Short mmCIF file of C-alpha atoms in Angstrom, two decimals:
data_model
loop_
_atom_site.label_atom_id
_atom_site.label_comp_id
_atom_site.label_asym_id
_atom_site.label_seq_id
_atom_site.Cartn_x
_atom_site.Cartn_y
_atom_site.Cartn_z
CA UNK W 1 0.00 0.00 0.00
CA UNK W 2 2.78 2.25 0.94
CA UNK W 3 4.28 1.69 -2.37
CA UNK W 4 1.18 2.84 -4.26
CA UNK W 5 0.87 5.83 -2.41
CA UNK W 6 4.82 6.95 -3.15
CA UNK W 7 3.62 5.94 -7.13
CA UNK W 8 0.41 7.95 -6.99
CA UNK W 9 1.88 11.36 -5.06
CA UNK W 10 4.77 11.24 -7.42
CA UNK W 11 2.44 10.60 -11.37
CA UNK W 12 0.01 12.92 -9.65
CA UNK W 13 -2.81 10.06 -9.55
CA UNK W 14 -5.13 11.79 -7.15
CA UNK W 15 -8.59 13.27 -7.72
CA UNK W 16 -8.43 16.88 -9.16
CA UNK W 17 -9.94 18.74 -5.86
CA UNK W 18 -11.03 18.03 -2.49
CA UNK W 19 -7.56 17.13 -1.24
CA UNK W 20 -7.27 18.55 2.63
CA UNK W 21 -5.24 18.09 5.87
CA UNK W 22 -6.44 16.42 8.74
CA UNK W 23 -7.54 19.40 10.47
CA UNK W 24 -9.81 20.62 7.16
CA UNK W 25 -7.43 23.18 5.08
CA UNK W 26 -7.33 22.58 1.73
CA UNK W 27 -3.91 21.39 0.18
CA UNK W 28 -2.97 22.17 -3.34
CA UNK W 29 0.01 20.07 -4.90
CA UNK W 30 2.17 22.25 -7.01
CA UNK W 31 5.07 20.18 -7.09
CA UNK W 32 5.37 16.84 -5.58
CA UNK W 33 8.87 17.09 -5.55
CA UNK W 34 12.34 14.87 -6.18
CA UNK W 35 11.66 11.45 -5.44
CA UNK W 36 14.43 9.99 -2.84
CA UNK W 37 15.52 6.75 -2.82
CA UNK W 38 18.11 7.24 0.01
CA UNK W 39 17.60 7.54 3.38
CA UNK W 40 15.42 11.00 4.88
CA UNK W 41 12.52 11.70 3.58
CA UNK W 42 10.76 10.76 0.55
CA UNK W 43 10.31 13.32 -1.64
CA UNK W 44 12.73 16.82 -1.44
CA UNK W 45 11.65 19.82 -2.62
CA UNK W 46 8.31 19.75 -2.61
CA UNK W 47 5.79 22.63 -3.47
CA UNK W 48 2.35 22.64 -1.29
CA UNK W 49 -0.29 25.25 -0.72
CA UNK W 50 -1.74 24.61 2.63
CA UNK W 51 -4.74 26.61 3.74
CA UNK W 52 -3.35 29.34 1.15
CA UNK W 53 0.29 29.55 2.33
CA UNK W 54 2.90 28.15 -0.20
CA UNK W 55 5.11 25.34 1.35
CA UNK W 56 8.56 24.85 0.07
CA UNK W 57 10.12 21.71 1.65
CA UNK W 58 9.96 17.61 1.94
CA UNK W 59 6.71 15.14 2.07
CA UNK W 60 7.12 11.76 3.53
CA UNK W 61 4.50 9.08 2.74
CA UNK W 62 3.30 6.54 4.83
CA UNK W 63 0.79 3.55 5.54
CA UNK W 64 -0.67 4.97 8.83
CA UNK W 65 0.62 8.05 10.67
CA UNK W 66 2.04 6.31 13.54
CA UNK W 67 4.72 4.95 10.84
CA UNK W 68 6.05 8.02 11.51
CA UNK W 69 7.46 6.91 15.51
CA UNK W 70 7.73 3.07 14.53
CA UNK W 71 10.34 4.29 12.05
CA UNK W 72 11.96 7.05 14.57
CA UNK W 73 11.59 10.12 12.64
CA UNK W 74 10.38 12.18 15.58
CA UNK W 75 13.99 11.57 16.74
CA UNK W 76 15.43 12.64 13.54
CA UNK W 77 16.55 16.11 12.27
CA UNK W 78 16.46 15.28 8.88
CA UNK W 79 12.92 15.01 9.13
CA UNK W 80 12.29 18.65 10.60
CA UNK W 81 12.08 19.93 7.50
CA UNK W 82 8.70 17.60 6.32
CA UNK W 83 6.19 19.93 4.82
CA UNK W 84 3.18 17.40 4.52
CA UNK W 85 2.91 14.24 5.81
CA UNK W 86 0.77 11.86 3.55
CA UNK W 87 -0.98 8.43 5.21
CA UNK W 88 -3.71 6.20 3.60
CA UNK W 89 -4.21 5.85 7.40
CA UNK W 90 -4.31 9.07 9.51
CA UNK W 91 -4.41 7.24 13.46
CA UNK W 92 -2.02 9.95 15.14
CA UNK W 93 -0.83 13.33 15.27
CA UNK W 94 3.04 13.33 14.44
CA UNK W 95 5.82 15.56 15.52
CA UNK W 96 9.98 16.41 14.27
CA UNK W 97 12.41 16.37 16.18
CA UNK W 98 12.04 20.14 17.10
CA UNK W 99 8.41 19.19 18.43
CA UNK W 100 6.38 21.26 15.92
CA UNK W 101 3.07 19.53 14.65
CA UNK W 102 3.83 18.21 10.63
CA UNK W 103 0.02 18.99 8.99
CA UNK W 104 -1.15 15.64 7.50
CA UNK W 105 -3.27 14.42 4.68
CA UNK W 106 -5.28 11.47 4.18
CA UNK W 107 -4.67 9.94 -0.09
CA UNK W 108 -6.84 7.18 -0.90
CA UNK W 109 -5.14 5.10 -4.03
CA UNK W 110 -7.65 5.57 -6.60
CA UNK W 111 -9.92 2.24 -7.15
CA UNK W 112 -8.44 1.73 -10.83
CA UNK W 113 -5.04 2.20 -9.92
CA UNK W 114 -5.61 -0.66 -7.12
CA UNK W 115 -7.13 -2.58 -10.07
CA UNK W 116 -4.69 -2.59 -12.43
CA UNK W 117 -2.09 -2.82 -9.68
CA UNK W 118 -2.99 -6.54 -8.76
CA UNK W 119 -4.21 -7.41 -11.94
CA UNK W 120 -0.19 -7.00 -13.21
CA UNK W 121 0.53 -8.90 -10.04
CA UNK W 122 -1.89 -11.81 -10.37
CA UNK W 123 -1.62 -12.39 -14.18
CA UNK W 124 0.29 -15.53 -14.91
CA UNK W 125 0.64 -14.62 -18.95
CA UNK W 126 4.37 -13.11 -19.32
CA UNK W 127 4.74 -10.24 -19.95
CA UNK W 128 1.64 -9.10 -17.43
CA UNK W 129 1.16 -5.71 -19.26
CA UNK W 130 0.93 -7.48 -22.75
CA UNK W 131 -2.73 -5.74 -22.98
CA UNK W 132 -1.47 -2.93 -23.63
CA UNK W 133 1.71 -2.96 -25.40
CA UNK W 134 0.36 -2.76 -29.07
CA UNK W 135 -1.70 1.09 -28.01
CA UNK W 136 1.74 2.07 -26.97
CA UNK W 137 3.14 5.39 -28.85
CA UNK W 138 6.27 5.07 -31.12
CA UNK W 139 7.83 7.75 -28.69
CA UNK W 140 6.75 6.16 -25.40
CA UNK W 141 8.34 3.04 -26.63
CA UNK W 142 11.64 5.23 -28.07
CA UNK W 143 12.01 6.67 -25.25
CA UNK W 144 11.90 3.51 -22.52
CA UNK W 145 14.23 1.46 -24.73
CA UNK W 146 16.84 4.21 -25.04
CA UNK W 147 16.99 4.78 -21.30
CA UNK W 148 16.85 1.23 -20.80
CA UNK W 149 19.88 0.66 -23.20
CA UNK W 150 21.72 2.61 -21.18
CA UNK W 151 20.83 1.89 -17.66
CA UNK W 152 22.07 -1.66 -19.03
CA UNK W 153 25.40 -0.31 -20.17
CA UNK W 154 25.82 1.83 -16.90
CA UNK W 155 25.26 -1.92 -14.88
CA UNK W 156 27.98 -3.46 -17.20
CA UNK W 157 30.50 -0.79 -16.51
CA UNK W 158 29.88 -0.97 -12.59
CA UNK W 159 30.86 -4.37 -13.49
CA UNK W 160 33.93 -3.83 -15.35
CA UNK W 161 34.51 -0.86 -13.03
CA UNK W 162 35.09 -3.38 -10.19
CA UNK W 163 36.96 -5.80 -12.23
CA UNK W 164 39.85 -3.28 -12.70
CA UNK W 165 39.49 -2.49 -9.21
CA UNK W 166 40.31 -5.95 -8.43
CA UNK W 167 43.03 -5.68 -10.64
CA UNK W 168 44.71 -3.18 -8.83
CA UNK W 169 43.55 -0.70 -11.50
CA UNK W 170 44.44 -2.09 -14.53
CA UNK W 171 41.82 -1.69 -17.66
CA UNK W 172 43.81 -4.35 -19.34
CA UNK W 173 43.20 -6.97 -17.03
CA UNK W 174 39.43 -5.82 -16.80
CA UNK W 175 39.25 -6.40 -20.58
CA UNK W 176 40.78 -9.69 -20.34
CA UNK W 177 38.51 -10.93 -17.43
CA UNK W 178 35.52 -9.76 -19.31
CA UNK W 179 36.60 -11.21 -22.72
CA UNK W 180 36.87 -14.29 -21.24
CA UNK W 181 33.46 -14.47 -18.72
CA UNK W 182 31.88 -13.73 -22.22
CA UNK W 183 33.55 -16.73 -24.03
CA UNK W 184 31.67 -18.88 -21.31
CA UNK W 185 28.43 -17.86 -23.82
CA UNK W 186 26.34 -18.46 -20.41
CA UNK W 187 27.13 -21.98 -19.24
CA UNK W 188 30.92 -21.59 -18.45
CA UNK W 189 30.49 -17.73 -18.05
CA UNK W 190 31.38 -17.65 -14.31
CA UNK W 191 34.04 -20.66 -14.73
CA UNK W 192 35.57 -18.65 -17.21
CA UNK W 193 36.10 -15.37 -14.99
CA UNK W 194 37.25 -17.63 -12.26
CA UNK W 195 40.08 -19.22 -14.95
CA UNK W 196 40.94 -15.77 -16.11
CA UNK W 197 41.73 -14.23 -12.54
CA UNK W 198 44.26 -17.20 -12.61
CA UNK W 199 45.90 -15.84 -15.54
CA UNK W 200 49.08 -13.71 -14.53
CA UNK W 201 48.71 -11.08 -17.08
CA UNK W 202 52.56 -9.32 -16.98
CA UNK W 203 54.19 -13.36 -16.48
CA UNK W 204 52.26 -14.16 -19.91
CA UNK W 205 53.17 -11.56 -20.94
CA UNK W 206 56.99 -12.45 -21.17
CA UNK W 207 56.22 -15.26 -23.48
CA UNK W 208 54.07 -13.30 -25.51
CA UNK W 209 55.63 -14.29 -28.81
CA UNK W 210 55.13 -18.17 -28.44
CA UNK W 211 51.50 -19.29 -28.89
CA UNK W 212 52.44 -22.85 -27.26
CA UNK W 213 53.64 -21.46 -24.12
CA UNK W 214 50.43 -19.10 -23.80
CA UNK W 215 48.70 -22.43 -24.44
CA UNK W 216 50.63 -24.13 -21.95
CA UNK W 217 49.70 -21.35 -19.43
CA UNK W 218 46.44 -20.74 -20.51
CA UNK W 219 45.66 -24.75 -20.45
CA UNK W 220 47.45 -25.55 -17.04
CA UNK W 221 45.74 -22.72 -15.23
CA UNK W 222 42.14 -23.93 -16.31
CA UNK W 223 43.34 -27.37 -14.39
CA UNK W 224 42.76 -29.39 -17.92
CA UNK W 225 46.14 -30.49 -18.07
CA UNK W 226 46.31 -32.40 -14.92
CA UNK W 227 45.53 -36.14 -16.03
CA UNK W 228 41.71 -36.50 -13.79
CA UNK W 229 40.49 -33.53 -16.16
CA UNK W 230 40.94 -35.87 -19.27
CA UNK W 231 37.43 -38.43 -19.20
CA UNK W 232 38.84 -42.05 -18.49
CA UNK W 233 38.56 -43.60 -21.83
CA UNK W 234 40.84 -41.05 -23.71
CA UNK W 235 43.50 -40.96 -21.30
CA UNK W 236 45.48 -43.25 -22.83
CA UNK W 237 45.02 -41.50 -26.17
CA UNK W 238 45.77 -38.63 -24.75
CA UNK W 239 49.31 -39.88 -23.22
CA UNK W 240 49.91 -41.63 -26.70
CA UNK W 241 49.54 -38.36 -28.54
CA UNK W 242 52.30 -36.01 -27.04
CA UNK W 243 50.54 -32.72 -27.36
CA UNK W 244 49.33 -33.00 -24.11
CA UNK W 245 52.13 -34.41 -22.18
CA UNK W 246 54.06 -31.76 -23.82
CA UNK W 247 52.09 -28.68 -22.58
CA UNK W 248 51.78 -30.06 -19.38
CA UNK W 249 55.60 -30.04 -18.97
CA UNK W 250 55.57 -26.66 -20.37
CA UNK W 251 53.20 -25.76 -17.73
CA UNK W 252 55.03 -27.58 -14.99
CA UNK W 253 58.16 -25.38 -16.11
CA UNK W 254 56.34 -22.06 -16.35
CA UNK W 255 54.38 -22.83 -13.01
CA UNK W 256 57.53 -23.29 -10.90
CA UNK W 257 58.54 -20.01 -12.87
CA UNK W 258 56.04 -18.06 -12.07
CA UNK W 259 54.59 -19.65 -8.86
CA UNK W 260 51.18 -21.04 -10.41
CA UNK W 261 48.53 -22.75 -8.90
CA UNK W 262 45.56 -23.84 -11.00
CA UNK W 263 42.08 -23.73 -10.79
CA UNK W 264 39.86 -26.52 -9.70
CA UNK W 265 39.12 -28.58 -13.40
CA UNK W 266 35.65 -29.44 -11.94
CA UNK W 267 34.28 -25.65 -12.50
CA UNK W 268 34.47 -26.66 -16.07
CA UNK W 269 30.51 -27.37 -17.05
CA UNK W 270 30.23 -30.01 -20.27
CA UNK W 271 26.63 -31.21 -19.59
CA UNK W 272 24.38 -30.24 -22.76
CA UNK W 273 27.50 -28.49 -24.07
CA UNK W 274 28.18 -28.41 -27.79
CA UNK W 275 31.45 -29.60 -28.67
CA UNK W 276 32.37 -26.38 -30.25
CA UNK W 277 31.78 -24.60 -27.07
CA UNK W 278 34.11 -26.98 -24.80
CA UNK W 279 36.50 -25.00 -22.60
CA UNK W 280 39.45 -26.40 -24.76
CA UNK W 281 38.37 -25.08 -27.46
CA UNK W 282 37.79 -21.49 -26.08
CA UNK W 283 40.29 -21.36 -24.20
CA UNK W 284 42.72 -22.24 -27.40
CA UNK W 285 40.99 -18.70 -29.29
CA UNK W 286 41.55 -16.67 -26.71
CA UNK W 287 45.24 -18.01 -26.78
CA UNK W 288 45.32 -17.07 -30.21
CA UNK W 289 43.30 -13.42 -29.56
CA UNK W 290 46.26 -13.12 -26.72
CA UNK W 291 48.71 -14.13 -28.73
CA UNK W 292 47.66 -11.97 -31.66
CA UNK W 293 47.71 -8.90 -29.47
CA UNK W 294 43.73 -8.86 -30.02
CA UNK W 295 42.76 -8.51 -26.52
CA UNK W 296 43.97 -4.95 -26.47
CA UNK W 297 42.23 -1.70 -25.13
CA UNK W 298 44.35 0.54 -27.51
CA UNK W 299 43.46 -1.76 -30.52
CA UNK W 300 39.50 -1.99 -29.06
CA UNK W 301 39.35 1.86 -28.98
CA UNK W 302 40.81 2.27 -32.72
CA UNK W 303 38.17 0.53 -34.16
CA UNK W 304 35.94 2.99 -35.95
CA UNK W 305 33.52 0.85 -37.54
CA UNK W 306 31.67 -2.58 -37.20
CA UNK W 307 33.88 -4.82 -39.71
CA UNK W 308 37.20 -3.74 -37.42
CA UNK W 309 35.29 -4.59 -34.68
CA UNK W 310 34.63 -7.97 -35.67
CA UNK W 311 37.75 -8.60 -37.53
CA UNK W 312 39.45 -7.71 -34.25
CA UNK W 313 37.37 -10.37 -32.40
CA UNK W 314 37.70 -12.91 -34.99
CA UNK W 315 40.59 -15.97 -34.20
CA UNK W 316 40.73 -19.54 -34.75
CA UNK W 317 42.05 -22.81 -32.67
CA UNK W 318 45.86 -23.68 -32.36
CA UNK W 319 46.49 -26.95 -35.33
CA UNK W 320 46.29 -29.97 -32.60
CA UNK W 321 42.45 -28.34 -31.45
CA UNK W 322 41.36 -28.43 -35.48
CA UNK W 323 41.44 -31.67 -35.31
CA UNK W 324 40.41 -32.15 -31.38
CA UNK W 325 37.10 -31.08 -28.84
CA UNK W 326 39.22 -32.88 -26.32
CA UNK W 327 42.54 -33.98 -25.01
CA UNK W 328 42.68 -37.82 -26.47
CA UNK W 329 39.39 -37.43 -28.69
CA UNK W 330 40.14 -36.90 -32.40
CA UNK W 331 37.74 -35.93 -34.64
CA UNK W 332 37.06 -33.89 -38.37
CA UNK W 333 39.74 -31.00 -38.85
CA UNK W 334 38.26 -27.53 -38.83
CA UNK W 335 39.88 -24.38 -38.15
CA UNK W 336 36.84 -24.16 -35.96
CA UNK W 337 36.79 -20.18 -36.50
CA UNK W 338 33.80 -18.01 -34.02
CA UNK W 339 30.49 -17.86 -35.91
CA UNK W 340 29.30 -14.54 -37.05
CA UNK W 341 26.53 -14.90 -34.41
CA UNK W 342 29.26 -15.67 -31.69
CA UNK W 343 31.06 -13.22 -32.82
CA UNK W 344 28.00 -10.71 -32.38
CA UNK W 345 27.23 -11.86 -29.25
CA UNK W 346 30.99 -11.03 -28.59
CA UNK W 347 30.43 -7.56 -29.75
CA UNK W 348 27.17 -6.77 -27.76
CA UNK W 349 28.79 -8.17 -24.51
CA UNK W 350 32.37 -7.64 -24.22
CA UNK W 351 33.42 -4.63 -27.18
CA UNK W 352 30.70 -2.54 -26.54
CA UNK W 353 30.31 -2.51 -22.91
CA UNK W 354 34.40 -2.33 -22.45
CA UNK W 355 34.57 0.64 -24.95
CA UNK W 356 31.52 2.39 -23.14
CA UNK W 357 33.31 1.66 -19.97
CA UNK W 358 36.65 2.71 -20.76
CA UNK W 359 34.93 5.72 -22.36
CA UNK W 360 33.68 6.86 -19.03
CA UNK W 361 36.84 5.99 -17.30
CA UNK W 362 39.12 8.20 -19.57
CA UNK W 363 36.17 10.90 -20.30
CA UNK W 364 35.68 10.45 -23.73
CA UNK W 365 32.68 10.44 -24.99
CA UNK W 366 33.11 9.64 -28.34
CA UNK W 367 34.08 6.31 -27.28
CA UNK W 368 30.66 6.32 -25.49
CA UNK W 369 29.13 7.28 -28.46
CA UNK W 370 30.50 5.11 -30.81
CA UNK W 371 29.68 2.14 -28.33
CA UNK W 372 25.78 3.10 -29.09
CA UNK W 373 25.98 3.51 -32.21
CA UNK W 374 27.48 -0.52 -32.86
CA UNK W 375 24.63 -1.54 -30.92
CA UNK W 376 22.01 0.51 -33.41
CA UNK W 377 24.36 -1.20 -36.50
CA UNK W 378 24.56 -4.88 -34.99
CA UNK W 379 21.67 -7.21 -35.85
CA UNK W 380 19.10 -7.94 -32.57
CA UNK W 381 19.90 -10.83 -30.47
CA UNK W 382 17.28 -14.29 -31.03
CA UNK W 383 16.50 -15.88 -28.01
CA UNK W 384 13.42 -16.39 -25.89
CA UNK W 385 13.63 -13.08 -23.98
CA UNK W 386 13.47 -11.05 -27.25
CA UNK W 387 10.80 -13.64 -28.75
CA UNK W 388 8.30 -12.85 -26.02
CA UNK W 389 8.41 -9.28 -26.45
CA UNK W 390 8.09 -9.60 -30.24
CA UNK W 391 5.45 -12.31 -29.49
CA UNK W 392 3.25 -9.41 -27.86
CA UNK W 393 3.94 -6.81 -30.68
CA UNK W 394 7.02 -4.84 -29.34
CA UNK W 395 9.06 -4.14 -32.75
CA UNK W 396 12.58 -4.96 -32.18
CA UNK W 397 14.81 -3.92 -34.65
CA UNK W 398 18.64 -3.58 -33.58
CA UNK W 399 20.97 -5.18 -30.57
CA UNK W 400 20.28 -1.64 -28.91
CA UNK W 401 16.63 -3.05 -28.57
CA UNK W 402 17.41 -6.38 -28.51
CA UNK W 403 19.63 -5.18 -25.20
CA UNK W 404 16.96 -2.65 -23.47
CA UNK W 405 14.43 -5.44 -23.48
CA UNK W 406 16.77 -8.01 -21.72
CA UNK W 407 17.02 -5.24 -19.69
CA UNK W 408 13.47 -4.82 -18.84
CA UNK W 409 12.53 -8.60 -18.27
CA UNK W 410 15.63 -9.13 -15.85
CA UNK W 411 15.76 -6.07 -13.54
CA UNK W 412 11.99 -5.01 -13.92
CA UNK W 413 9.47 -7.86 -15.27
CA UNK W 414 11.39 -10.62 -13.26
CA UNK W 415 11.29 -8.52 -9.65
CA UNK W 416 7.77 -7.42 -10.67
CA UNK W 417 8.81 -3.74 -10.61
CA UNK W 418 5.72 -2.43 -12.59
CA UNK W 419 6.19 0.63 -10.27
CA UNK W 420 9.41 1.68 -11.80
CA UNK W 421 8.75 0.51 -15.42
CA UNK W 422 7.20 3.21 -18.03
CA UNK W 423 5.08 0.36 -19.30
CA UNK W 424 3.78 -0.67 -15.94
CA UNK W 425 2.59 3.31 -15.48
CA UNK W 426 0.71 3.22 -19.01
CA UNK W 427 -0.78 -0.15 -17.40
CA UNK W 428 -1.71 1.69 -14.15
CA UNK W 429 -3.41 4.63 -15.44
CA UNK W 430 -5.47 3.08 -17.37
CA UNK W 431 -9.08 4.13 -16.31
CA UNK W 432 -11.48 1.42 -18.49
CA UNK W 433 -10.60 -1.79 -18.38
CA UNK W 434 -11.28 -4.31 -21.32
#
């Protein structure tokens, strides 16, 4: 309830007159002020006539009045300045800290509102506001999927933000940890992060030049070159070959090197897995991305135009992996290259959030820009999230949609957020139903 009556004093969704304080003066809402989501009171700012005197100051909204004590704002002085104290429930007189009186007003939720309100709640069809969507305005729509787009950029930098803080500041290493979570394509994405904080950056970086000791790093720190990560019945194949007994006593040499301990091998997820997206195979193109000096903010941030960006993110297997999903388990040669819709999925994820990100960090904001405008050029994503929303007639027409919507079902739909969604208030203030 208390929720509804912060949504309906801040959209204005009160009857047109008759509003009045407890003690009968009539209240006029001139501005209901900045809406606060931290702590103090609700709203700042507001502007109230009360009884005919203009009130410039802060509302706070409650279910009953006595809220007021079982929340301790008589004993708090950023609460002195309240203006208008608004209950669905007026039980007590309140007081600040000072002791002056705070006038108070009684706001029933209109009946529709309350209506609509549980009807998005109770409907089991997915999205709950689907009525509606086709009446929606081009600009309405515009305008929610652009804010969206970024509000889902702005979570992926705080993201990358703290991977470089991890880091100990280094963009680089952010870039690298994010290429890889990203070359997890879901399944192995947080097995893939894990593998990639076990990657010492500056000691691979030493043997930059040779692709089989990057390998042999690369390899031993995901734990699949300890003999238990190889499935029984190709160990002895494996052994036979000499391509994995041979990185492993790369590894062994570069571990005592550089002091390396790998990761646990039983992260590694292969359940339901396509071959192609086995962790020895991605881990082998992001050797070769490494090794190729790919994985590169410098080379990320010349790219001015969508072919750059892909050729950049383009790379293939080592030779023994074209013919190999596994250690021991031979099968067709293929240079087993990333497919263009990999490779897009690459872009939307890992290029365009990192260049937004890095943007911000260095205050540039053509690098911001430019990160939009891929996602307006790059071809919408097809899965299930974007299928439902073109299932109920939203048009989706770029990864920039494709992007805002994923947005909308995970932080908004999902947590039943109608109250924060543009949608959900086009739902709410609807005054006839169907």
């Amino acid at each position: 309830m208390e929720q509804l009556l912060h949504y309906c004093w801040k959209h204005k969704m009160w009857p047109l007159g008759g509003l009045e304080t407890t003690d009968g003066r009539i209240v006029e809402v001139i501005d209901p002020g900045l809406h606060n989501r931290n702590a103090g009171p609700d709203f700042f700012n507001a502007k109230v006539k009360i009884g005919g005197t203009l009130w410039v100051g802060n509302v706070e909204i409650h279910d009953q009045s006595s809220d007021w004590y079982v929340h301790g704002h008589d004993k708090d002085p950023h609460y002195n300045n309240v203006v208008l104290h608004v209950v669905g429930i007026a039980d007590r007189d309140v007081q600040t800290q000072e002791g002056n009186f705070v006038p108070q007003m009684v706001m029933q939720v209109p009946k529709y509102v309350h209506e609509n309100y549980a009807e998005l709640l109770r409907t089991d069809a997915y999205p709950p506001c689907y009525r509606i969507i086709p009446d929606l305005t081009r600009l309405m729509v515009h305008s929610w999927m652009a804010a969206l787009q970024t509000e889902r950029l702005e979570q992926k930098t705080i993201a990358i933000s703290e991977r470089a803080r991890q880091a100990g500041g280094s963009w680089e290493d952010a870039f690298f940890v994010t290429m890889a979570r990203n070359y997890g394509f879901g399944i192995n994405g947080d097995a893939f992060e894990e593998w990639a904080r076990h990657i010492p950056l500056q000691a691979v970086g030493k043997h930059r030049d040779d692709l089989f000791q990057i390998e042999a790093i690369f390899m031993g720190q995901a734990g699949l070159l300890e003999l238990e990560a190889v499935p029984e019945r190709y160990q002895k194949d494996a052994l036979n070959e000499g391509y994995f007994a041979k990185l492993r006593n790369e590894y062994q040499y570069l571990a005592h090197k550089f002091s390396l301990k790998p990761m646990d091998y039983k992260l590694w997820r292969f359940l339901r897995l396509r071959p192609q997206n086995f962790p020895h195979i991605r881990i082998s193109q992001l050797a070769n991305l490494y090794y190729q000096r790919k994985i590169s903010l410098s080379a990320l941030a010349d790219c001015r135009d969508m072919a750059g960006l892909a050729q950049l993110l383009q790379t293939q297997v080592t030779p023994y992996w074209e013919t190999h999903y596994t250690f021991g388990s031979e099968s067709f040669r293929s240079q087993k290259q990333l497919s263009p819709a990999s490779i897009n999925l690459l872009i939307i994820n890992t290029g365009v959030p990192m260049l937004f990100a890095y943007g911000r960090h260095l205050m540039k904001e053509e690098l911001c820009d430019r990160a939009f405008d891929f996602l307006e050029q790059l071809k919408a994503e097809n899965n299930y999230i974007i299928r439902m929303w073109t299932d109920v007639g939203l048009e989706v027409s770029s990864a920039g949609d494709s992007q805002a919507l994923i947005q909308l079902k995970r932080e908004y739909c999902d947590k039943r957020d109608c109250l924060r969604c543009r949608i959900g208030y086009e739902y709410l203030k609807r005054k006839n139903h169907e």
